[in-house]
Amino acid sequence: MPTFTPIKQVKASDEVYNQLKEAILTEQYKAGDKLPSERELIEMFQVSRTVVREAIKVLEANSFVEIKQGSTGGAFVRHITFERLSNACFDLFMSGKMSLPEIAQARILIEPAAAKLAVRNCTDADLDKIKQIVESEHTLSGENDDMVYNRSHLHYLIAELTGNRFLEAIIKSLAILVREVTKDLQPSFHPDKVHPAGMHDELLRAFLDRNDEAVFKAMHDHLHEFRDRLIAAEENFRTHYSK
Amino acid sequence: MPTFTPIKQVKASDEVYNQLKEAILTEQYKAGDKLPSERELIEMFQVSRTVVREAIKVLEANSFVEIKQGSTGGAFVRHITFERLSNACFDLFMSGKMSLPEIAQARILIEPAAAKLAVRNCTDADLDKIKQIVESEHTLSGENDDMVYNRSHLHYLIAELTGNRFLEAIIKSLAILVREVTKDLQPSFHPDKVHPAGMHDELLRAFLDRNDEAVFKAMHDHLHEFRDRLIAAEENFRTHYSK
DNA sequence: ATATGTCAAATGTATAACATTTAAAAAAGG
DNA sequence: CCTTTTTTAAATGTTATACATTTGACATAT
């Protein structure tokens, strides 16, 4: 009996999407470039406007392009970043498929080793930056969200210093997730209670010494303490604002 | 002077998307449920079919629903998985924003510690499963892709045994990425050369001993060796099939 | 010069018609 | 009665057209 392969009727909009995505990935359209207008794409693909629009809409959903309206508008190719990955993490968390303790544990597992990598790569200029960031944590005070953002700067920088873009993406996604959740928890806990100034001091010392084992331990201890505070804050939030 | 806030004209399709997404995340629509048909959604949101379709299309792009055609068709809510995260990783790799060495390094950093977690959680039944998987790696032989899939089973199981769904998602995404790339590299390298049978034997012994430090080391050594083989295969691929 | 108005090009929305897919129901045949 | 075939209905997929809205560039008036 001859062997046949099943027919897969791909939808037109998916086909358009795939071709455009391929063109972007192979940099036939580079970041900043404008994709052809809907009208032109209709001509090129010989399909209806609906099909073209749905394809572009999915490109936008997947962070490949940004759609702008107006006379100079169109679908502009974006720099591919970890944003999509971060959004996926966020929705997984929001759907209850990941808990805060799990996120915190993952950080404990990943970031100390990452920081160890970072301290090996960092230049004197990088050390200066780290120092500035930690110092700014002490001077900055206020009720607003600025503090919450401020507290994640150091983790961002360390993520970049690993020189590993995958680790960078993961660590930043985790930091963003924790940051957003912390903002939600604010009503019951001032951010300073979850992450008081000075929590990074030991880490800074270890970096300035360029002592990778000490950096590992400092990050480990920091994240352990932070996890406990975060879980306590969440507990407090649940009891006060039960829904 | 009074303070005004800028007006953000949200597009109708985005608004529909957000409301539907929210309903899915809060489990007003559970996995397996069918969203209202396009016609009903038009009534409910009082918008055109175009708007409804674009919203649903984006839901599908983000893995929230699966669209089926036909008389019993519609948009069916999916179980939220790490698939979106995995796809994001894949595209980042495809766009050159992550290299194979970086992926391999990330695995070296993450999986040994994860395996250490796993060995603490695993039951006798789990140990049996691990044993079976490793043994099947020796018996299975063939040119096809089955072997490539077979080689990642163990990493999958260990990911699940961590009991941490974030780590599980990350580790599986990495495994998938490496697996797909390995398949591409096949023309030049038989999969058995990249990941020969027996590479997991030491890891199995450590698990059977329930020796977490040994597990850590075995995973570490395994991934180091695998990384070197993978990089060599990629090198070979580039020189033979330069494009 | 500066503000204002006009215009054109692009995306956003609405509507209607038809095509295709799919499973279930009805009909036909043995 | 069971099996096969045909019909049907309900859903999504596609096309086409018209109009609305947004936005920057250009022209114009003051």
Coordinates of C-alpha atoms (C1' of nucleotides) in Angstrom, one line a residue:
Chain A
M1 CA 0.0 0.0 0.0
P2 CA 1.4 3.4 -0.9
T3 CA 2.1 5.8 1.9
F4 CA 0.4 9.1 1.7
T5 CA 1.1 12.2 3.8
P6 CA -1.9 13.9 5.3
I7 CA -3.0 17.2 3.8
K8 CA -2.8 20.2 6.1
Q9 CA -5.0 23.0 4.9
V10 CA -3.1 26.0 6.3
K11 CA -5.2 29.0 6.7
A12 CA -4.3 31.9 4.4
S13 CA -3.7 34.3 7.2
D14 CA -1.3 31.8 8.9
E15 CA 0.6 31.4 5.6
V16 CA 1.0 35.2 5.3
Y17 CA 2.1 35.3 8.9
N18 CA 4.7 32.6 8.4
Q19 CA 6.2 34.3 5.3
L20 CA 6.4 37.7 6.9
K21 CA 7.8 36.2 10.1
E22 CA 10.5 34.4 8.1
A23 CA 11.3 37.6 6.3
I24 CA 11.8 39.3 9.6
L25 CA 13.9 36.5 11.2
T26 CA 16.2 36.5 8.1
E27 CA 16.4 40.3 8.4
Q28 CA 14.9 40.9 4.9
Y29 CA 13.0 43.4 7.0
K30 CA 15.3 44.9 9.7
A31 CA 14.4 46.6 13.0
G32 CA 12.8 49.9 12.2
D33 CA 11.8 49.0 8.7
K34 CA 8.2 49.4 7.7
L35 CA 6.4 46.4 6.3
P36 CA 4.5 47.1 3.0
S37 CA 1.1 48.7 3.6
E38 CA -2.0 46.5 3.8
R39 CA -2.8 47.5 0.3
E40 CA 0.6 46.5 -1.0
L41 CA 0.5 43.2 0.9
I42 CA -2.9 42.4 -0.7
E43 CA -1.3 42.8 -4.1
M44 CA 1.8 40.7 -3.1
F45 CA 0.0 37.8 -1.5
Q46 CA -3.2 38.1 -3.6
V47 CA -5.5 37.7 -0.7
S48 CA -8.1 39.9 1.0
R49 CA -7.5 42.6 3.4
T50 CA -8.9 40.6 6.3
V51 CA -6.3 37.9 5.8
V52 CA -3.5 40.5 5.7
R53 CA -4.8 42.3 8.8
E54 CA -5.0 39.1 10.8
A55 CA -1.5 38.1 9.9
I56 CA -0.1 41.5 10.9
K57 CA -2.2 41.4 14.1
V58 CA -0.5 38.1 15.1
L59 CA 2.9 39.5 14.3
E60 CA 2.1 42.4 16.7
A61 CA 0.9 39.9 19.3
N62 CA 4.2 38.1 19.1
S63 CA 6.1 41.4 19.4
F64 CA 7.6 41.2 15.9
V65 CA 6.1 44.5 14.8
E66 CA 4.5 47.6 16.2
I67 CA 1.5 48.9 14.4
K68 CA 1.1 52.7 14.1
Q69 CA -1.9 54.5 12.7
G70 CA -2.0 57.6 10.6
S71 CA -0.5 58.8 7.4
T72 CA 3.0 57.8 8.3
G73 CA 1.7 54.6 10.0
G74 CA 2.2 51.0 9.2
A75 CA 3.7 47.8 10.7
F76 CA 7.2 48.6 11.9
V77 CA 9.7 45.8 12.7
R78 CA 10.8 45.8 16.3
H79 CA 14.0 44.7 17.9
I80 CA 13.4 41.2 19.1
T81 CA 13.6 41.2 22.9
F82 CA 12.7 39.0 25.8
E83 CA 9.4 40.9 26.2
R84 CA 7.4 38.0 24.7
L85 CA 9.1 35.6 27.0
S86 CA 8.4 37.8 30.0
N87 CA 4.7 38.2 29.0
A88 CA 4.4 34.4 28.8
C89 CA 5.8 34.1 32.3
F90 CA 3.4 36.8 33.6
D91 CA 0.3 35.1 32.1
L92 CA 1.4 31.7 33.5
F93 CA 1.7 33.3 36.9
M94 CA -1.7 35.1 36.5
S95 CA -3.4 31.8 35.6
G96 CA -2.1 30.2 38.8
K97 CA 0.3 27.9 36.9
M98 CA 3.2 29.3 38.9
S99 CA 3.2 30.4 42.5
L100 CA 5.3 33.1 44.2
P101 CA 7.3 30.6 46.2
E102 CA 8.2 28.8 43.0
I103 CA 9.3 32.0 41.4
A104 CA 11.4 32.9 44.5
Q105 CA 12.9 29.4 44.6
A106 CA 13.9 29.6 40.9
R107 CA 15.6 32.8 41.6
I108 CA 17.5 31.3 44.4
L109 CA 18.6 28.5 42.2
I110 CA 19.6 30.6 39.2
E111 CA 20.8 34.1 40.3
P112 CA 23.6 33.2 42.7
A113 CA 25.3 31.2 39.9
A114 CA 24.6 33.9 37.4
A115 CA 26.1 36.5 39.7
K116 CA 29.2 34.4 40.0
L117 CA 29.4 34.5 36.2
A118 CA 28.9 38.3 36.3
V119 CA 31.6 39.0 38.7
R120 CA 34.1 37.3 36.5
N121 CA 33.1 39.4 33.5
C122 CA 32.8 42.8 35.1
T123 CA 35.1 45.6 34.4
D124 CA 36.0 48.4 36.8
A125 CA 33.5 50.6 35.2
D126 CA 30.8 48.0 35.8
L127 CA 31.8 47.9 39.5
D128 CA 31.3 51.6 39.6
K129 CA 27.9 51.3 38.2
I130 CA 27.0 48.6 40.7
K131 CA 28.2 50.9 43.5
Q132 CA 26.1 53.8 42.2
I133 CA 23.0 51.7 42.0
V134 CA 23.3 50.3 45.6
E135 CA 24.0 53.8 46.9
S136 CA 21.0 55.2 45.1
E137 CA 18.9 52.6 46.9
H138 CA 19.8 54.3 50.2
T139 CA 19.1 57.8 49.2
L140 CA 15.9 57.2 47.3
S141 CA 12.8 57.3 49.5
G142 CA 9.2 57.7 48.7
E143 CA 6.0 55.9 48.7
N144 CA 5.6 55.6 45.0
D145 CA 6.5 52.8 42.6
D146 CA 9.9 54.3 41.8
M147 CA 11.4 52.4 44.8
V148 CA 10.0 49.1 43.5
Y149 CA 11.7 49.8 40.2
N150 CA 14.9 51.0 41.8
R151 CA 15.2 47.7 43.7
S152 CA 15.4 45.6 40.5
H153 CA 18.1 47.7 38.8
L154 CA 20.9 45.7 40.3
H155 CA 19.5 42.4 39.3
Y156 CA 19.1 43.8 35.8
L157 CA 22.7 44.8 35.6
I158 CA 24.0 41.5 36.9
A159 CA 21.8 39.7 34.4
E160 CA 23.5 41.7 31.6
L161 CA 27.0 41.1 33.0
T162 CA 26.6 37.3 32.7
G163 CA 27.2 37.8 29.0
N164 CA 24.6 35.1 28.4
R165 CA 21.5 36.4 26.7
F166 CA 19.3 33.5 27.7
L167 CA 20.1 33.9 31.4
E168 CA 19.6 37.6 31.0
A169 CA 16.2 37.1 29.6
I170 CA 15.2 34.7 32.3
I171 CA 16.5 36.7 35.2
K172 CA 14.9 39.9 33.9
S173 CA 11.6 38.2 33.4
L174 CA 11.7 36.9 36.9
A175 CA 12.6 40.3 38.2
I176 CA 9.8 41.9 36.3
L177 CA 7.3 39.4 37.6
V178 CA 8.4 39.9 41.2
R179 CA 8.3 43.6 40.7
E180 CA 4.8 43.7 39.4
V181 CA 3.5 41.4 42.1
T182 CA 5.2 43.5 44.7
K183 CA 3.4 46.5 43.4
D184 CA 0.1 44.7 43.9
L185 CA 1.0 43.8 47.4
Q186 CA 1.8 47.4 48.3
P187 CA -1.4 48.3 50.0
S188 CA -0.6 46.0 52.9
F189 CA 3.2 46.3 52.8
H190 CA 5.3 49.3 52.1
P191 CA 7.9 48.2 49.5
D192 CA 10.6 49.1 52.0
K193 CA 9.3 46.3 54.2
V194 CA 9.6 43.7 51.4
H195 CA 12.9 45.0 50.2
P196 CA 14.5 47.5 52.6
A197 CA 17.5 49.5 51.6
G198 CA 20.7 47.8 52.6
M199 CA 19.7 44.4 51.4
H200 CA 22.3 44.6 48.6
D201 CA 25.1 45.9 50.7
E202 CA 26.7 42.6 51.4
L203 CA 26.5 41.8 47.7
L204 CA 28.2 45.0 46.8
R205 CA 31.1 44.3 49.1
A206 CA 31.6 40.9 47.6
F207 CA 31.6 42.4 44.1
L208 CA 34.1 45.1 45.1
D209 CA 36.3 42.3 46.4
R210 CA 35.8 40.4 43.1
N211 CA 35.3 37.4 45.3
D212 CA 33.0 35.1 43.2
E213 CA 32.3 32.7 46.0
A214 CA 31.3 35.5 48.3
V215 CA 29.1 37.0 45.6
F216 CA 27.4 33.6 45.2
K217 CA 26.7 33.4 48.9
A218 CA 25.6 37.0 49.2
M219 CA 23.1 36.7 46.4
H220 CA 21.9 33.4 47.8
D221 CA 21.3 34.8 51.3
H222 CA 19.7 37.9 49.9
L223 CA 17.2 36.0 47.8
H224 CA 16.4 33.7 50.7
E225 CA 15.6 36.6 52.9
F226 CA 13.7 38.3 50.2
R227 CA 11.7 35.2 49.5
D228 CA 10.6 34.9 53.1
R229 CA 9.6 38.6 53.2
L230 CA 7.7 38.2 49.9
I231 CA 5.8 35.2 51.1
A232 CA 4.9 36.9 54.4
A233 CA 3.7 39.9 52.4
E234 CA 1.5 37.7 50.2
E235 CA 0.1 35.9 53.3
N236 CA -0.7 39.3 54.8
F237 CA -2.3 40.4 51.6
R238 CA -4.5 37.3 51.4
T239 CA -5.8 37.7 54.9
H240 CA -6.5 41.4 54.7
Y241 CA -7.9 41.5 51.2
S242 CA -9.5 38.1 50.9
K243 CA -11.6 37.7 47.8
Chain B
M1 CA -3.1 74.3 36.9
P2 CA -5.2 71.2 36.8
T3 CA -3.5 67.9 36.0
F4 CA -4.8 66.0 33.1
T5 CA -4.1 62.5 32.1
P6 CA -3.5 61.6 28.5
I7 CA -6.3 59.8 26.6
K8 CA -5.4 56.4 25.3
Q9 CA -7.8 55.3 22.6
V10 CA -7.7 51.5 22.9
K11 CA -8.6 49.7 19.8
A12 CA -11.8 47.8 20.0
S13 CA -10.2 44.5 19.2
D14 CA -7.7 44.9 22.0
E15 CA -10.4 45.6 24.4
V16 CA -12.3 42.5 23.4
Y17 CA -9.1 40.6 23.6
N18 CA -8.4 41.8 27.1
Q19 CA -11.8 41.0 28.4
L20 CA -11.8 37.5 27.0
K21 CA -8.3 36.9 28.3
E22 CA -9.3 38.1 31.7
A23 CA -12.3 35.8 31.7
I24 CA -10.0 32.9 30.8
L25 CA -7.4 33.7 33.4
T26 CA -10.1 34.0 36.1
E27 CA -11.5 30.7 34.9
Q28 CA -14.9 32.0 34.0
Y29 CA -14.1 30.0 30.9
K30 CA -12.2 26.8 31.9
A31 CA -10.0 24.6 29.8
G32 CA -12.1 22.7 27.3
D33 CA -14.9 25.3 27.4
K34 CA -16.0 26.8 24.1
L35 CA -16.0 30.6 23.9
P36 CA -19.3 32.0 22.5
S37 CA -19.4 31.9 18.7
E38 CA -18.4 34.9 16.7
R39 CA -22.0 35.8 16.1
E40 CA -22.7 35.7 19.9
L41 CA -19.6 37.7 20.7
I42 CA -20.8 40.4 18.2
E43 CA -24.0 40.7 20.2
M44 CA -22.3 40.7 23.5
F45 CA -19.6 43.3 22.7
Q46 CA -21.7 45.2 20.1
V47 CA -18.8 45.3 17.7
S48 CA -18.2 44.1 14.1
R49 CA -17.2 40.6 13.2
T50 CA -13.7 41.9 12.1
V51 CA -13.0 43.1 15.7
V52 CA -14.2 39.8 17.2
R53 CA -12.1 37.7 14.8
E54 CA -8.9 39.7 15.4
A55 CA -9.3 39.4 19.1
I56 CA -9.8 35.6 18.9
K57 CA -6.9 35.3 16.5
V58 CA -4.6 37.0 19.0
L59 CA -6.0 34.7 21.8
E60 CA -5.0 31.8 19.6
A61 CA -1.5 33.3 18.9
N62 CA -1.0 33.5 22.6
S63 CA -2.0 29.9 23.1
F64 CA -5.1 30.7 25.1
V65 CA -7.6 29.1 22.8
E66 CA -7.6 26.6 19.9
I67 CA -9.8 27.5 17.0
K68 CA -11.7 24.6 15.3
Q69 CA -13.7 24.9 12.1
G70 CA -17.0 23.1 11.3
S71 CA -20.4 22.8 12.8
T72 CA -19.1 21.9 16.2
G73 CA -16.2 24.3 15.9
G74 CA -15.4 27.4 17.8
A75 CA -12.6 28.8 20.1
F76 CA -11.8 26.3 22.8
V77 CA -9.9 27.2 25.9
R78 CA -6.6 25.4 26.2
H79 CA -4.8 24.4 29.3
I80 CA -2.2 27.0 29.8
T81 CA 1.2 25.5 29.3
F82 CA 4.8 26.6 28.8
E83 CA 4.4 26.3 25.0
R84 CA 4.2 30.1 24.6
L85 CA 7.4 30.5 26.6
S86 CA 9.0 27.8 24.6
N87 CA 8.0 29.4 21.3
A88 CA 9.4 32.7 22.5
C89 CA 12.7 31.1 23.2
F90 CA 12.7 29.4 19.8
D91 CA 12.2 32.7 17.9
L92 CA 14.8 34.4 20.0
F93 CA 17.2 31.7 18.9
M94 CA 16.1 31.8 15.3
S95 CA 16.6 35.5 15.2
G96 CA 20.2 35.1 16.4
K97 CA 19.5 36.7 19.7
M98 CA 20.7 33.6 21.5
S99 CA 23.5 31.3 20.5
L100 CA 23.9 27.6 21.0
P101 CA 26.8 28.0 23.4
E102 CA 24.7 30.4 25.5
I103 CA 21.9 27.9 25.6
A104 CA 24.3 25.1 26.6
Q105 CA 25.9 27.3 29.3
A106 CA 22.5 28.1 30.7
R107 CA 21.7 24.4 31.0
I108 CA 24.9 23.8 32.8
L109 CA 24.1 26.5 35.2
I110 CA 20.5 25.5 35.9
E111 CA 20.0 21.7 35.4
P112 CA 22.5 20.3 37.9
A113 CA 20.9 22.3 40.7
A114 CA 17.5 21.3 39.4
A115 CA 18.5 17.7 39.4
K116 CA 19.6 18.0 43.0
L117 CA 16.1 19.3 43.8
A118 CA 14.6 16.4 41.9
V119 CA 16.5 13.7 43.7
R120 CA 15.2 14.9 47.0
N121 CA 11.6 14.8 45.8
C122 CA 11.6 11.5 43.9
T123 CA 9.9 8.4 45.1
D124 CA 10.9 4.8 44.4
A125 CA 8.4 4.7 41.5
D126 CA 10.1 7.8 40.0
L127 CA 13.5 6.0 40.3
D128 CA 12.0 3.1 38.4
K129 CA 10.9 5.4 35.7
I130 CA 14.3 7.0 35.4
K131 CA 15.8 3.5 35.2
Q132 CA 13.5 2.5 32.4
I133 CA 14.2 5.6 30.4
V134 CA 17.9 5.3 30.6
E135 CA 17.7 1.6 29.7
S136 CA 15.5 2.4 26.7
E137 CA 18.2 4.7 25.4
H138 CA 20.5 1.7 25.0
T139 CA 18.0 -0.5 23.3
L140 CA 16.6 2.1 20.9
S141 CA 18.6 2.4 17.7
G142 CA 17.7 3.9 14.4
E143 CA 18.4 6.8 12.1
N144 CA 15.1 8.6 12.6
D145 CA 14.1 11.4 14.9
D146 CA 12.9 9.0 17.6
M147 CA 16.3 8.9 19.1
V148 CA 16.6 12.6 19.3
Y149 CA 13.3 12.7 21.2
N150 CA 14.3 9.7 23.3
R151 CA 17.3 11.5 24.6
S152 CA 15.3 14.4 26.1
H153 CA 12.9 12.2 28.1
L154 CA 15.1 12.0 31.1
H155 CA 15.6 15.8 31.2
Y156 CA 11.8 16.2 31.0
L157 CA 11.2 13.8 33.9
I158 CA 13.8 15.5 36.1
A159 CA 12.3 18.9 35.3
E160 CA 8.9 17.6 36.5
L161 CA 10.5 16.1 39.7
T162 CA 11.8 19.5 40.8
G163 CA 8.2 20.3 41.8
N164 CA 8.8 23.8 40.6
R165 CA 6.7 24.7 37.6
F166 CA 8.8 27.6 36.6
L167 CA 12.0 25.6 36.5
E168 CA 10.1 22.8 34.7
A169 CA 9.0 25.3 32.0
I170 CA 12.5 26.7 31.5
I171 CA 14.2 23.3 31.5
K172 CA 11.7 21.9 29.0
S173 CA 12.0 24.9 26.8
L174 CA 15.7 24.5 26.7
A175 CA 15.5 20.8 26.0
I176 CA 13.1 21.4 23.1
L177 CA 15.3 24.1 21.7
V178 CA 18.3 21.9 21.8
R179 CA 16.3 19.0 20.4
E180 CA 15.1 20.9 17.4
V181 CA 18.5 22.3 16.6
T182 CA 20.0 18.8 16.9
K183 CA 17.6 17.6 14.3
D184 CA 18.7 20.3 11.9
L185 CA 22.3 19.3 12.5
Q186 CA 21.6 15.6 11.7
P187 CA 22.8 15.6 8.1
S188 CA 26.4 16.1 9.2
F189 CA 26.2 14.3 12.6
H190 CA 24.3 11.2 13.5
P191 CA 22.4 12.0 16.7
D192 CA 24.2 9.2 18.4
K193 CA 27.4 11.2 17.9
V194 CA 26.0 14.3 19.6
H195 CA 24.4 12.3 22.4
P196 CA 25.5 8.7 22.4
A197 CA 23.7 6.1 24.5
G198 CA 25.3 5.8 27.9
M199 CA 25.7 9.5 28.5
H200 CA 23.1 9.2 31.2
D201 CA 24.5 6.2 33.0
E202 CA 26.5 8.0 35.6
L203 CA 23.5 10.2 36.3
L204 CA 21.3 7.1 36.8
R205 CA 23.7 5.6 39.3
A206 CA 23.8 8.8 41.3
F207 CA 20.0 8.9 41.3
L208 CA 19.7 5.2 42.4
D209 CA 22.1 6.1 45.3
R210 CA 19.9 9.1 46.1
N211 CA 23.1 11.0 46.4
D212 CA 22.3 14.6 45.6
E213 CA 25.8 15.8 45.3
A214 CA 26.7 13.0 43.0
V215 CA 23.6 13.8 40.9
F216 CA 24.7 17.4 40.7
K217 CA 28.1 16.5 39.5
A218 CA 26.9 13.8 37.1
M219 CA 24.5 16.3 35.5
H220 CA 27.1 18.9 35.4
D221 CA 29.7 16.7 33.7
H222 CA 27.1 15.3 31.3
L223 CA 26.0 18.8 30.1
H224 CA 29.6 19.9 29.8
E225 CA 30.4 17.0 27.5
F226 CA 27.2 17.5 25.6
R227 CA 27.9 21.1 25.1
D228 CA 31.3 20.4 23.6
R229 CA 29.8 17.8 21.2
L230 CA 27.0 20.2 20.2
I231 CA 29.3 23.0 19.5
A232 CA 31.5 20.7 17.4
A233 CA 28.5 19.5 15.5
E234 CA 27.4 23.1 14.8
E235 CA 30.9 24.0 13.6
N236 CA 30.9 21.0 11.3
F237 CA 27.5 21.9 10.0
R238 CA 28.6 25.5 9.2
T239 CA 31.7 24.4 7.3
H240 CA 29.9 21.7 5.3
Y241 CA 26.7 23.6 4.6
S242 CA 27.8 27.1 4.6
K243 CA 25.2 29.5 3.4
Chain C
dA1 C1' 6.9 83.1 12.7
dT2 C1' 3.1 80.9 14.6
dA3 C1' -1.1 79.2 14.7
dT4 C1' -4.7 77.2 12.0
dG5 C1' -6.9 74.6 8.5
dT6 C1' -6.7 71.2 4.7
dC7 C1' -5.5 67.1 2.7
dA8 C1' -3.8 62.5 1.9
dA9 C1' -2.3 58.1 3.4
dA10 C1' -2.5 54.7 6.4
dT11 C1' -4.9 51.8 9.8
dG12 C1' -9.6 50.8 12.3
dT13 C1' -14.5 49.4 12.0
dA14 C1' -18.9 47.9 10.0
dT15 C1' -21.6 45.1 6.9
dA16 C1' -22.9 41.8 3.6
dA17 C1' -22.2 37.9 0.8
dC18 C1' -20.2 33.6 -0.3
dA19 C1' -16.8 29.5 0.6
dT20 C1' -15.3 25.8 3.3
dT21 C1' -15.2 22.6 6.9
dT22 C1' -17.2 19.5 10.1
dA23 C1' -20.2 16.6 12.6
dA24 C1' -24.7 15.2 13.2
dA25 C1' -29.0 14.0 11.4
dA26 C1' -31.7 12.1 7.7
dA27 C1' -32.3 9.1 3.9
dA28 C1' -31.1 5.2 1.1
dG29 C1' -29.8 0.6 0.4
dG30 C1' -28.8 -4.1 1.6
Chain D
dC1 C1' -31.5 -3.9 11.6
dC2 C1' -27.2 -2.3 10.2
dT3 C1' -24.3 0.1 7.0
dT4 C1' -23.5 3.5 3.7
dT5 C1' -24.6 7.6 1.6
dT6 C1' -26.6 12.1 1.3
dT7 C1' -28.4 16.1 3.2
dT8 C1' -28.3 19.7 6.3
dA9 C1' -27.0 23.1 9.6
dA10 C1' -23.8 25.6 12.2
dA11 C1' -19.6 27.2 12.7
dT12 C1' -15.3 29.5 11.0
dG13 C1' -12.6 31.2 6.6
dT14 C1' -12.5 34.5 2.8
dT15 C1' -13.7 38.3 -0.2
dA16 C1' -15.4 42.8 -1.2
dT17 C1' -16.8 47.4 -0.3
dA18 C1' -17.8 51.4 2.2
dC19 C1' -16.9 54.5 5.7
dA20 C1' -14.5 56.2 10.2
dT21 C1' -10.5 57.6 12.6
dT22 C1' -5.8 58.8 13.2
dT23 C1' -1.8 61.2 12.1
dG24 C1' 1.8 63.8 9.9
dA25 C1' 2.8 66.9 6.2
dC26 C1' 1.7 70.7 3.7
dA27 C1' -0.6 74.9 2.7
dT28 C1' -2.6 79.1 4.3
dA29 C1' -3.8 83.0 6.9
dT30 C1' -3.0 86.2 10.6

